Amino acid sequence: MQAQDRLIVALDVSSLDEARSIVEELKGSVGMFKIGLEMFTACGTEVFEFIESYKSNKNIRFFFDGKFHDIPNTVAAACRNTTRANVAMFNIHAQGGIEMMSAAAKATREQAQLLNIKKPILIAVTVLTSISENILHEQIKTSKDLDLPQYVVHLAKLAKEAGLDGVVASPKEVPLIRNACGDDFVIVTPGIRPNWPELASDDQKRVLTPSQAIAQGSTYLVIGRPITKAQNRLEAVNRLVAELV
Ligand code: C5P
């Protein structure tokens, strides 16, 4: 994979006009654009029409960060609908368990076959990076014998067993997951900040630079504000890519 294909730009904006201007500016220069709950709750299913409007251009790909977590039947239906929307990648929560994840994988596979399209990459969120070990043990009441990285690896292995293609993970957990799940497993990592003097780390606490994240074993890097808030977005992307090669 080329360095630029590893970049996923987070479209954390609340209008389709803003999203379109970013896509127009960066198309052909990055691997994917991520549309998440902020845009979905602001624009509704128009986000799917937006994605559909780029269907003829195979170089413009979208990651729908919908993080589905519900009973298997409902998640399977949501996966069919998302597959129909022509996204390249989307995600569900691993904490929905193996039955839910297997139903999601099956529904996605079958829907793609039916439409005769490439199956979207289906990945799982393991543990949100906003969840600390304390929350895990004191509120969610997972076993105290299992520390957070072990729990993340456990969920990643479960996702693999269910037939998913990969996981979203904090940069910190990437080497353990890579080791447990193998080279082909897709690992998508947010929390990336290039080491540029003018940049703040914003609200991200544990950050890695893009090249550190790739060296740890990440497949794709999700990067938002360092690109979307840059004075010249294309220049920011080119500078990032240059650091990766
Ligand atoms: O602007 P920034 O690079 O911090 O954006 C990171 C993107 O990755 C945001 O869309 C954020 O919601 C997402 N994300 C994250 N940490 C997670 C999961 C997703 O930052 N654990």
PDB file of C-alpha atoms and ligand atoms in Angstrom:
ATOM      1  CA  MET A   1       0.000   0.000   0.000  1.00  0.00           C
ATOM      2  CA  GLN A   2       1.272   3.489  -0.828  1.00  0.00           C
ATOM      3  CA  ALA A   3       1.828   5.905   2.060  1.00  0.00           C
ATOM      4  CA  GLN A   4      -1.009   8.217   1.044  1.00  0.00           C
ATOM      5  CA  ASP A   5      -3.465   5.304   0.937  1.00  0.00           C
ATOM      6  CA  ARG A   6      -2.876   4.794   4.662  1.00  0.00           C
ATOM      7  CA  LEU A   7      -4.304   8.207   5.516  1.00  0.00           C
ATOM      8  CA  ILE A   8      -7.941   8.472   6.571  1.00  0.00           C
ATOM      9  CA  VAL A   9      -9.128  12.067   6.967  1.00  0.00           C
ATOM     10  CA  ALA A  10     -11.782  12.539   9.664  1.00  0.00           C
ATOM     11  CA  LEU A  11     -14.563  14.757   8.311  1.00  0.00           C
ATOM     12  CA  ASP A  12     -15.596  16.061  11.730  1.00  0.00           C
ATOM     13  CA  VAL A  13     -17.820  18.796  10.345  1.00  0.00           C
ATOM     14  CA  SER A  14     -21.562  19.241  10.544  1.00  0.00           C
ATOM     15  CA  SER A  15     -22.507  20.222   7.019  1.00  0.00           C
ATOM     16  CA  LEU A  16     -22.253  18.440   3.711  1.00  0.00           C
ATOM     17  CA  ASP A  17     -20.930  21.614   2.079  1.00  0.00           C
ATOM     18  CA  GLU A  18     -17.933  21.672   4.419  1.00  0.00           C
ATOM     19  CA  ALA A  19     -17.390  17.939   3.889  1.00  0.00           C
ATOM     20  CA  ARG A  20     -17.584  18.331   0.125  1.00  0.00           C
ATOM     21  CA  SER A  21     -15.058  21.120   0.059  1.00  0.00           C
ATOM     22  CA  ILE A  22     -12.559  18.979   2.029  1.00  0.00           C
ATOM     23  CA  VAL A  23     -13.161  15.975  -0.219  1.00  0.00           C
ATOM     24  CA  GLU A  24     -12.750  18.104  -3.347  1.00  0.00           C
ATOM     25  CA  GLU A  25      -9.519  19.568  -2.011  1.00  0.00           C
ATOM     26  CA  LEU A  26      -7.961  16.243  -1.000  1.00  0.00           C
ATOM     27  CA  LYS A  27      -9.405  13.687  -3.417  1.00  0.00           C
ATOM     28  CA  GLY A  28      -6.712  11.552  -4.984  1.00  0.00           C
ATOM     29  CA  SER A  29      -4.265  12.503  -2.213  1.00  0.00           C
ATOM     30  CA  VAL A  30      -5.530  10.370   0.693  1.00  0.00           C
ATOM     31  CA  GLY A  31      -6.841   6.834   1.164  1.00  0.00           C
ATOM     32  CA  MET A  32     -10.262   7.512   2.687  1.00  0.00           C
ATOM     33  CA  PHE A  33     -12.559  10.052   4.288  1.00  0.00           C
ATOM     34  CA  LYS A  34     -14.197   9.208   7.616  1.00  0.00           C
ATOM     35  CA  ILE A  35     -17.792  10.176   8.235  1.00  0.00           C
ATOM     36  CA  GLY A  36     -18.920   9.709  11.816  1.00  0.00           C
ATOM     37  CA  LEU A  37     -21.807  10.347  14.141  1.00  0.00           C
ATOM     38  CA  GLU A  38     -21.371  14.116  14.104  1.00  0.00           C
ATOM     39  CA  MET A  39     -22.166  14.321  10.404  1.00  0.00           C
ATOM     40  CA  PHE A  40     -24.712  11.532  10.537  1.00  0.00           C
ATOM     41  CA  THR A  41     -26.759  13.153  13.291  1.00  0.00           C
ATOM     42  CA  ALA A  42     -26.535  16.557  11.580  1.00  0.00           C
ATOM     43  CA  CYS A  43     -27.278  15.455   8.015  1.00  0.00           C
ATOM     44  CA  GLY A  44     -29.060  12.085   8.397  1.00  0.00           C
ATOM     45  CA  THR A  45     -29.108   9.681   5.491  1.00  0.00           C
ATOM     46  CA  GLU A  46     -28.007  12.505   3.199  1.00  0.00           C
ATOM     47  CA  VAL A  47     -24.516  11.370   4.168  1.00  0.00           C
ATOM     48  CA  PHE A  48     -25.190   8.152   2.256  1.00  0.00           C
ATOM     49  CA  GLU A  49     -26.366  10.142  -0.773  1.00  0.00           C
ATOM     50  CA  PHE A  50     -23.196  12.201  -0.412  1.00  0.00           C
ATOM     51  CA  ILE A  51     -21.081   9.013  -0.469  1.00  0.00           C
ATOM     52  CA  GLU A  52     -23.133   7.679  -3.382  1.00  0.00           C
ATOM     53  CA  SER A  53     -22.447  10.874  -5.340  1.00  0.00           C
ATOM     54  CA  TYR A  54     -18.770   9.861  -5.512  1.00  0.00           C
ATOM     55  CA  LYS A  55     -19.519   6.302  -6.607  1.00  0.00           C
ATOM     56  CA  SER A  56     -18.081   6.685 -10.105  1.00  0.00           C
ATOM     57  CA  ASN A  57     -14.698   7.778  -8.733  1.00  0.00           C
ATOM     58  CA  LYS A  58     -13.014   4.671  -7.327  1.00  0.00           C
ATOM     59  CA  ASN A  59     -10.220   6.801  -5.804  1.00  0.00           C
ATOM     60  CA  ILE A  60     -12.605   8.479  -3.383  1.00  0.00           C
ATOM     61  CA  ARG A  61     -13.402   6.049  -0.591  1.00  0.00           C
ATOM     62  CA  PHE A  62     -15.348   6.468   2.640  1.00  0.00           C
ATOM     63  CA  PHE A  63     -15.156   4.963   6.128  1.00  0.00           C
ATOM     64  CA  PHE A  64     -18.536   5.158   7.901  1.00  0.00           C
ATOM     65  CA  ASP A  65     -17.683   5.377  11.596  1.00  0.00           C
ATOM     66  CA  GLY A  66     -21.138   4.387  12.862  1.00  0.00           C
ATOM     67  CA  LYS A  67     -19.933   2.056  15.662  1.00  0.00           C
ATOM     68  CA  PHE A  68     -22.987  -0.231  15.622  1.00  0.00           C
ATOM     69  CA  HIS A  69     -23.805  -1.962  18.910  1.00  0.00           C
ATOM     70  CA  ASP A  70     -27.198  -3.690  19.207  1.00  0.00           C
ATOM     71  CA  ILE A  71     -28.755  -7.150  19.044  1.00  0.00           C
ATOM     72  CA  PRO A  72     -27.402  -9.341  16.207  1.00  0.00           C
ATOM     73  CA  ASN A  73     -30.511  -9.027  14.030  1.00  0.00           C
ATOM     74  CA  THR A  74     -30.527  -5.217  14.162  1.00  0.00           C
ATOM     75  CA  VAL A  75     -26.786  -4.895  13.596  1.00  0.00           C
ATOM     76  CA  ALA A  76     -26.996  -7.284  10.632  1.00  0.00           C
ATOM     77  CA  ALA A  77     -29.701  -5.084   9.060  1.00  0.00           C
ATOM     78  CA  ALA A  78     -27.635  -1.942   9.678  1.00  0.00           C
ATOM     79  CA  CYS A  79     -24.638  -3.655   8.053  1.00  0.00           C
ATOM     80  CA  ARG A  80     -26.698  -4.553   4.974  1.00  0.00           C
ATOM     81  CA  ASN A  81     -27.888  -0.936   4.666  1.00  0.00           C
ATOM     82  CA  THR A  82     -24.366   0.434   5.085  1.00  0.00           C
ATOM     83  CA  THR A  83     -22.973  -2.005   2.512  1.00  0.00           C
ATOM     84  CA  ARG A  84     -25.637  -0.779   0.076  1.00  0.00           C
ATOM     85  CA  ALA A  85     -24.396   2.756   0.654  1.00  0.00           C
ATOM     86  CA  ASN A  86     -21.173   1.888  -1.108  1.00  0.00           C
ATOM     87  CA  VAL A  87     -18.754   2.595   1.744  1.00  0.00           C
ATOM     88  CA  ALA A  88     -15.234   1.138   1.664  1.00  0.00           C
ATOM     89  CA  MET A  89     -15.090   0.520   5.414  1.00  0.00           C
ATOM     90  CA  PHE A  90     -17.345   0.687   8.485  1.00  0.00           C
ATOM     91  CA  ASN A  91     -17.362  -0.484  12.075  1.00  0.00           C
ATOM     92  CA  ILE A  92     -19.262  -2.163  14.901  1.00  0.00           C
ATOM     93  CA  HIS A  93     -18.470  -2.672  18.607  1.00  0.00           C
ATOM     94  CA  ALA A  94     -16.619  -5.855  19.555  1.00  0.00           C
ATOM     95  CA  GLN A  95     -18.337  -5.732  22.936  1.00  0.00           C
ATOM     96  CA  GLY A  96     -21.550  -6.814  21.185  1.00  0.00           C
ATOM     97  CA  GLY A  97     -20.051 -10.313  21.348  1.00  0.00           C
ATOM     98  CA  ILE A  98     -19.263 -13.015  18.834  1.00  0.00           C
ATOM     99  CA  GLU A  99     -22.857 -13.711  17.786  1.00  0.00           C
ATOM    100  CA  MET A 100     -23.421 -10.057  16.924  1.00  0.00           C
ATOM    101  CA  MET A 101     -20.086  -9.751  15.108  1.00  0.00           C
ATOM    102  CA  SER A 102     -20.625 -12.981  13.143  1.00  0.00           C
ATOM    103  CA  ALA A 103     -24.096 -11.788  12.083  1.00  0.00           C
ATOM    104  CA  ALA A 104     -22.546  -8.489  10.981  1.00  0.00           C
ATOM    105  CA  ALA A 105     -19.798 -10.218   8.988  1.00  0.00           C
ATOM    106  CA  LYS A 106     -22.274 -12.577   7.310  1.00  0.00           C
ATOM    107  CA  ALA A 107     -24.763  -9.815   6.447  1.00  0.00           C
ATOM    108  CA  THR A 108     -22.000  -7.638   4.996  1.00  0.00           C
ATOM    109  CA  ARG A 109     -20.549 -10.497   2.939  1.00  0.00           C
ATOM    110  CA  GLU A 110     -23.936 -11.578   1.603  1.00  0.00           C
ATOM    111  CA  GLN A 111     -25.088  -8.060   0.750  1.00  0.00           C
ATOM    112  CA  ALA A 112     -21.861  -7.322  -1.140  1.00  0.00           C
ATOM    113  CA  GLN A 113     -22.240 -10.588  -3.078  1.00  0.00           C
ATOM    114  CA  LEU A 114     -25.838  -9.753  -3.912  1.00  0.00           C
ATOM    115  CA  LEU A 115     -24.833  -6.344  -5.250  1.00  0.00           C
ATOM    116  CA  ASN A 116     -21.738  -7.761  -6.891  1.00  0.00           C
ATOM    117  CA  ILE A 117     -19.528  -5.162  -5.228  1.00  0.00           C
ATOM    118  CA  LYS A 118     -16.300  -5.394  -3.252  1.00  0.00           C
ATOM    119  CA  LYS A 119     -17.076  -6.233   0.358  1.00  0.00           C
ATOM    120  CA  PRO A 120     -16.477  -3.227   2.638  1.00  0.00           C
ATOM    121  CA  ILE A 121     -13.723  -3.666   5.219  1.00  0.00           C
ATOM    122  CA  LEU A 122     -15.573  -4.453   8.456  1.00  0.00           C
ATOM    123  CA  ILE A 123     -13.734  -3.580  11.644  1.00  0.00           C
ATOM    124  CA  ALA A 124     -14.528  -3.576  15.355  1.00  0.00           C
ATOM    125  CA  VAL A 125     -14.036  -0.992  18.044  1.00  0.00           C
ATOM    126  CA  THR A 126     -12.469  -2.870  20.957  1.00  0.00           C
ATOM    127  CA  VAL A 127     -12.381  -0.503  23.942  1.00  0.00           C
ATOM    128  CA  LEU A 128     -12.869   3.220  23.367  1.00  0.00           C
ATOM    129  CA  THR A 129      -9.745   5.182  24.211  1.00  0.00           C
ATOM    130  CA  SER A 130     -11.884   7.307  26.560  1.00  0.00           C
ATOM    131  CA  ILE A 131     -12.373   4.220  28.770  1.00  0.00           C
ATOM    132  CA  SER A 132      -9.649   3.883  31.395  1.00  0.00           C
ATOM    133  CA  GLU A 133      -8.697   0.740  33.271  1.00  0.00           C
ATOM    134  CA  ASN A 134     -10.438   2.213  36.314  1.00  0.00           C
ATOM    135  CA  ILE A 135     -13.750   2.616  34.425  1.00  0.00           C
ATOM    136  CA  LEU A 136     -13.379  -0.898  33.050  1.00  0.00           C
ATOM    137  CA  HIS A 137     -12.949  -2.437  36.495  1.00  0.00           C
ATOM    138  CA  GLU A 138     -15.072  -0.163  38.714  1.00  0.00           C
ATOM    139  CA  GLN A 139     -17.993   0.642  36.414  1.00  0.00           C
ATOM    140  CA  ILE A 140     -18.135  -1.995  33.685  1.00  0.00           C
ATOM    141  CA  LYS A 141     -16.930  -4.596  36.186  1.00  0.00           C
ATOM    142  CA  THR A 142     -14.674  -6.616  33.925  1.00  0.00           C
ATOM    143  CA  SER A 143     -12.409  -9.041  35.747  1.00  0.00           C
ATOM    144  CA  LYS A 144      -9.580  -7.389  37.664  1.00  0.00           C
ATOM    145  CA  ASP A 145      -7.328 -10.207  36.433  1.00  0.00           C
ATOM    146  CA  LEU A 146      -7.571  -8.767  32.932  1.00  0.00           C
ATOM    147  CA  ASP A 147      -5.711  -5.510  32.351  1.00  0.00           C
ATOM    148  CA  LEU A 148      -6.865  -3.135  29.628  1.00  0.00           C
ATOM    149  CA  PRO A 149      -4.365  -4.149  26.910  1.00  0.00           C
ATOM    150  CA  GLN A 150      -5.156  -7.830  27.524  1.00  0.00           C
ATOM    151  CA  TYR A 151      -8.867  -7.087  27.275  1.00  0.00           C
ATOM    152  CA  VAL A 152      -8.318  -5.205  23.992  1.00  0.00           C
ATOM    153  CA  VAL A 153      -6.355  -8.138  22.570  1.00  0.00           C
ATOM    154  CA  HIS A 154      -9.050 -10.559  23.737  1.00  0.00           C
ATOM    155  CA  LEU A 155     -11.707  -8.510  21.865  1.00  0.00           C
ATOM    156  CA  ALA A 156      -9.514  -8.205  18.764  1.00  0.00           C
ATOM    157  CA  LYS A 157      -9.109 -12.008  18.669  1.00  0.00           C
ATOM    158  CA  LEU A 158     -12.865 -12.402  19.082  1.00  0.00           C
ATOM    159  CA  ALA A 159     -13.431 -10.013  16.154  1.00  0.00           C
ATOM    160  CA  LYS A 160     -11.042 -12.049  14.032  1.00  0.00           C
ATOM    161  CA  GLU A 161     -12.776 -15.285  15.018  1.00  0.00           C
ATOM    162  CA  ALA A 162     -16.129 -13.755  14.026  1.00  0.00           C
ATOM    163  CA  GLY A 163     -14.779 -13.065  10.536  1.00  0.00           C
ATOM    164  CA  LEU A 164     -14.106  -9.345  10.825  1.00  0.00           C
ATOM    165  CA  ASP A 165     -11.229  -7.776   8.921  1.00  0.00           C
ATOM    166  CA  GLY A 166      -9.703  -5.777  11.744  1.00  0.00           C
ATOM    167  CA  VAL A 167     -10.092  -3.317  14.599  1.00  0.00           C
ATOM    168  CA  VAL A 168      -9.786   0.317  15.573  1.00  0.00           C
ATOM    169  CA  ALA A 169      -7.148   0.637  18.267  1.00  0.00           C
ATOM    170  CA  SER A 170      -5.157   3.166  20.202  1.00  0.00           C
ATOM    171  CA  PRO A 171      -1.541   3.368  18.989  1.00  0.00           C
ATOM    172  CA  LYS A 172      -0.441   1.939  22.321  1.00  0.00           C
ATOM    173  CA  GLU A 173      -2.176  -1.381  21.716  1.00  0.00           C
ATOM    174  CA  VAL A 174      -1.143  -1.897  18.102  1.00  0.00           C
ATOM    175  CA  PRO A 175       1.944  -4.115  18.636  1.00  0.00           C
ATOM    176  CA  LEU A 176       0.038  -6.532  20.909  1.00  0.00           C
ATOM    177  CA  ILE A 177      -2.853  -6.808  18.441  1.00  0.00           C
ATOM    178  CA  ARG A 178      -0.524  -7.219  15.477  1.00  0.00           C
ATOM    179  CA  ASN A 179       1.253  -9.987  17.330  1.00  0.00           C
ATOM    180  CA  ALA A 180      -1.986 -11.768  18.303  1.00  0.00           C
ATOM    181  CA  CYS A 181      -3.944 -11.356  15.068  1.00  0.00           C
ATOM    182  CA  GLY A 182      -1.323 -11.525  12.319  1.00  0.00           C
ATOM    183  CA  ASP A 183      -0.054  -9.424   9.444  1.00  0.00           C
ATOM    184  CA  ASP A 184      -3.255  -9.340   7.385  1.00  0.00           C
ATOM    185  CA  PHE A 185      -5.404  -8.002  10.196  1.00  0.00           C
ATOM    186  CA  VAL A 186      -6.389  -4.377   9.538  1.00  0.00           C
ATOM    187  CA  ILE A 187      -5.537  -1.985  12.383  1.00  0.00           C
ATOM    188  CA  VAL A 188      -6.917   1.535  12.178  1.00  0.00           C
ATOM    189  CA  THR A 189      -5.375   4.055  14.572  1.00  0.00           C
ATOM    190  CA  PRO A 190      -6.570   7.502  15.651  1.00  0.00           C
ATOM    191  CA  GLY A 191      -4.652   9.654  18.156  1.00  0.00           C
ATOM    192  CA  ILE A 192      -2.026  10.679  15.614  1.00  0.00           C
ATOM    193  CA  ARG A 193      -0.153  13.965  15.782  1.00  0.00           C
ATOM    194  CA  PRO A 194       2.769  14.856  13.541  1.00  0.00           C
ATOM    195  CA  ASN A 195       5.667  16.422  15.331  1.00  0.00           C
ATOM    196  CA  TRP A 196       5.154  19.875  13.847  1.00  0.00           C
ATOM    197  CA  PRO A 197       5.983  22.826  16.094  1.00  0.00           C
ATOM    198  CA  GLU A 198       2.822  24.753  15.163  1.00  0.00           C
ATOM    199  CA  LEU A 199       0.487  21.881  16.123  1.00  0.00           C
ATOM    200  CA  ALA A 200      -1.342  21.317  19.390  1.00  0.00           C
ATOM    201  CA  SER A 201      -2.300  17.798  20.415  1.00  0.00           C
ATOM    202  CA  ASP A 202      -5.860  19.152  21.025  1.00  0.00           C
ATOM    203  CA  ASP A 203      -7.807  16.819  23.292  1.00  0.00           C
ATOM    204  CA  GLN A 204      -5.834  13.704  22.317  1.00  0.00           C
ATOM    205  CA  LYS A 205      -3.890  12.430  25.326  1.00  0.00           C
ATOM    206  CA  ARG A 206      -1.668   9.621  24.115  1.00  0.00           C
ATOM    207  CA  VAL A 207      -0.436  10.567  20.694  1.00  0.00           C
ATOM    208  CA  LEU A 208       2.043   9.039  18.295  1.00  0.00           C
ATOM    209  CA  THR A 209       3.486  10.557  15.144  1.00  0.00           C
ATOM    210  CA  PRO A 210       2.349   9.027  11.833  1.00  0.00           C
ATOM    211  CA  SER A 211       5.668   7.248  11.252  1.00  0.00           C
ATOM    212  CA  GLN A 212       5.737   5.904  14.825  1.00  0.00           C
ATOM    213  CA  ALA A 213       2.220   4.509  14.353  1.00  0.00           C
ATOM    214  CA  ILE A 214       3.179   2.787  11.092  1.00  0.00           C
ATOM    215  CA  ALA A 215       6.348   1.422  12.723  1.00  0.00           C
ATOM    216  CA  GLN A 216       4.167  -0.032  15.524  1.00  0.00           C
ATOM    217  CA  GLY A 217       2.105  -1.895  12.920  1.00  0.00           C
ATOM    218  CA  SER A 218      -0.894   0.327  12.092  1.00  0.00           C
ATOM    219  CA  THR A 219      -2.454  -0.224   8.683  1.00  0.00           C
ATOM    220  CA  TYR A 220      -4.433   3.039   8.469  1.00  0.00           C
ATOM    221  CA  LEU A 221      -4.087   6.316  10.363  1.00  0.00           C
ATOM    222  CA  VAL A 222      -7.144   8.426  11.168  1.00  0.00           C
ATOM    223  CA  ILE A 223      -6.134  12.083  11.191  1.00  0.00           C
ATOM    224  CA  GLY A 224      -8.544  14.964  11.631  1.00  0.00           C
ATOM    225  CA  ARG A 225      -7.617  18.446  12.803  1.00  0.00           C
ATOM    226  CA  PRO A 226      -3.930  18.456  11.737  1.00  0.00           C
ATOM    227  CA  ILE A 227      -5.302  18.241   8.182  1.00  0.00           C
ATOM    228  CA  THR A 228      -8.787  19.752   8.286  1.00  0.00           C
ATOM    229  CA  LYS A 229      -7.761  22.841  10.291  1.00  0.00           C
ATOM    230  CA  ALA A 230      -4.536  23.440   8.365  1.00  0.00           C
ATOM    231  CA  GLN A 231      -4.225  26.689   6.402  1.00  0.00           C
ATOM    232  CA  ASN A 232      -3.414  24.628   3.343  1.00  0.00           C
ATOM    233  CA  ARG A 233      -4.861  21.134   3.686  1.00  0.00           C
ATOM    234  CA  LEU A 234      -3.199  19.654   0.648  1.00  0.00           C
ATOM    235  CA  GLU A 235       0.160  20.924   1.822  1.00  0.00           C
ATOM    236  CA  ALA A 236      -0.461  19.292   5.233  1.00  0.00           C
ATOM    237  CA  VAL A 237      -1.307  15.977   3.547  1.00  0.00           C
ATOM    238  CA  ASN A 238       1.786  16.124   1.331  1.00  0.00           C
ATOM    239  CA  ARG A 239       3.958  16.883   4.335  1.00  0.00           C
ATOM    240  CA  LEU A 240       2.471  13.899   6.205  1.00  0.00           C
ATOM    241  CA  VAL A 241       2.975  11.560   3.273  1.00  0.00           C
ATOM    242  CA  ALA A 242       6.575  12.743   2.864  1.00  0.00           C
ATOM    243  CA  GLU A 243       7.193  11.782   6.497  1.00  0.00           C
ATOM    244  CA  LEU A 244       5.863   8.287   5.876  1.00  0.00           C
ATOM    245  CA  VAL A 245       7.967   7.332   2.886  1.00  0.00           C
TER     246      VAL A 245
HETATM  247  O1  C5P B   1      -8.743  15.670  14.957  1.00  0.00           O
HETATM  248  P1  C5P B   1      -8.220  14.324  15.380  1.00  0.00           P
HETATM  249  O2  C5P B   1      -7.025  13.859  14.586  1.00  0.00           O
HETATM  250  O3  C5P B   1      -7.999  14.238  16.871  1.00  0.00           O
HETATM  251  O4  C5P B   1      -9.429  13.334  15.010  1.00  0.00           O
HETATM  252  C1  C5P B   1      -9.408  11.971  15.339  1.00  0.00           C
HETATM  253  C2  C5P B   1     -10.649  11.301  14.835  1.00  0.00           C
HETATM  254  O5  C5P B   1     -10.615   9.936  15.271  1.00  0.00           O
HETATM  255  C3  C5P B   1     -11.958  11.879  15.361  1.00  0.00           C
HETATM  256  O6  C5P B   1     -12.953  11.699  14.365  1.00  0.00           O
HETATM  257  C4  C5P B   1     -12.272  11.016  16.564  1.00  0.00           C
HETATM  258  O7  C5P B   1     -13.645  10.940  16.828  1.00  0.00           O
HETATM  259  C5  C5P B   1     -11.742   9.656  16.089  1.00  0.00           C
HETATM  260  N1  C5P B   1     -11.415   8.745  17.179  1.00  0.00           N
HETATM  261  C6  C5P B   1     -10.478   9.055  18.163  1.00  0.00           C
HETATM  262  N2  C5P B   1     -10.216   8.151  19.154  1.00  0.00           N
HETATM  263  C7  C5P B   1     -10.874   6.977  19.203  1.00  0.00           C
HETATM  264  C8  C5P B   1     -11.811   6.642  18.224  1.00  0.00           C
HETATM  265  C9  C5P B   1     -12.050   7.563  17.212  1.00  0.00           C
HETATM  266  O8  C5P B   1      -9.872  10.117  18.125  1.00  0.00           O
HETATM  267  N3  C5P B   1     -10.579   6.123  20.133  1.00  0.00           N
END
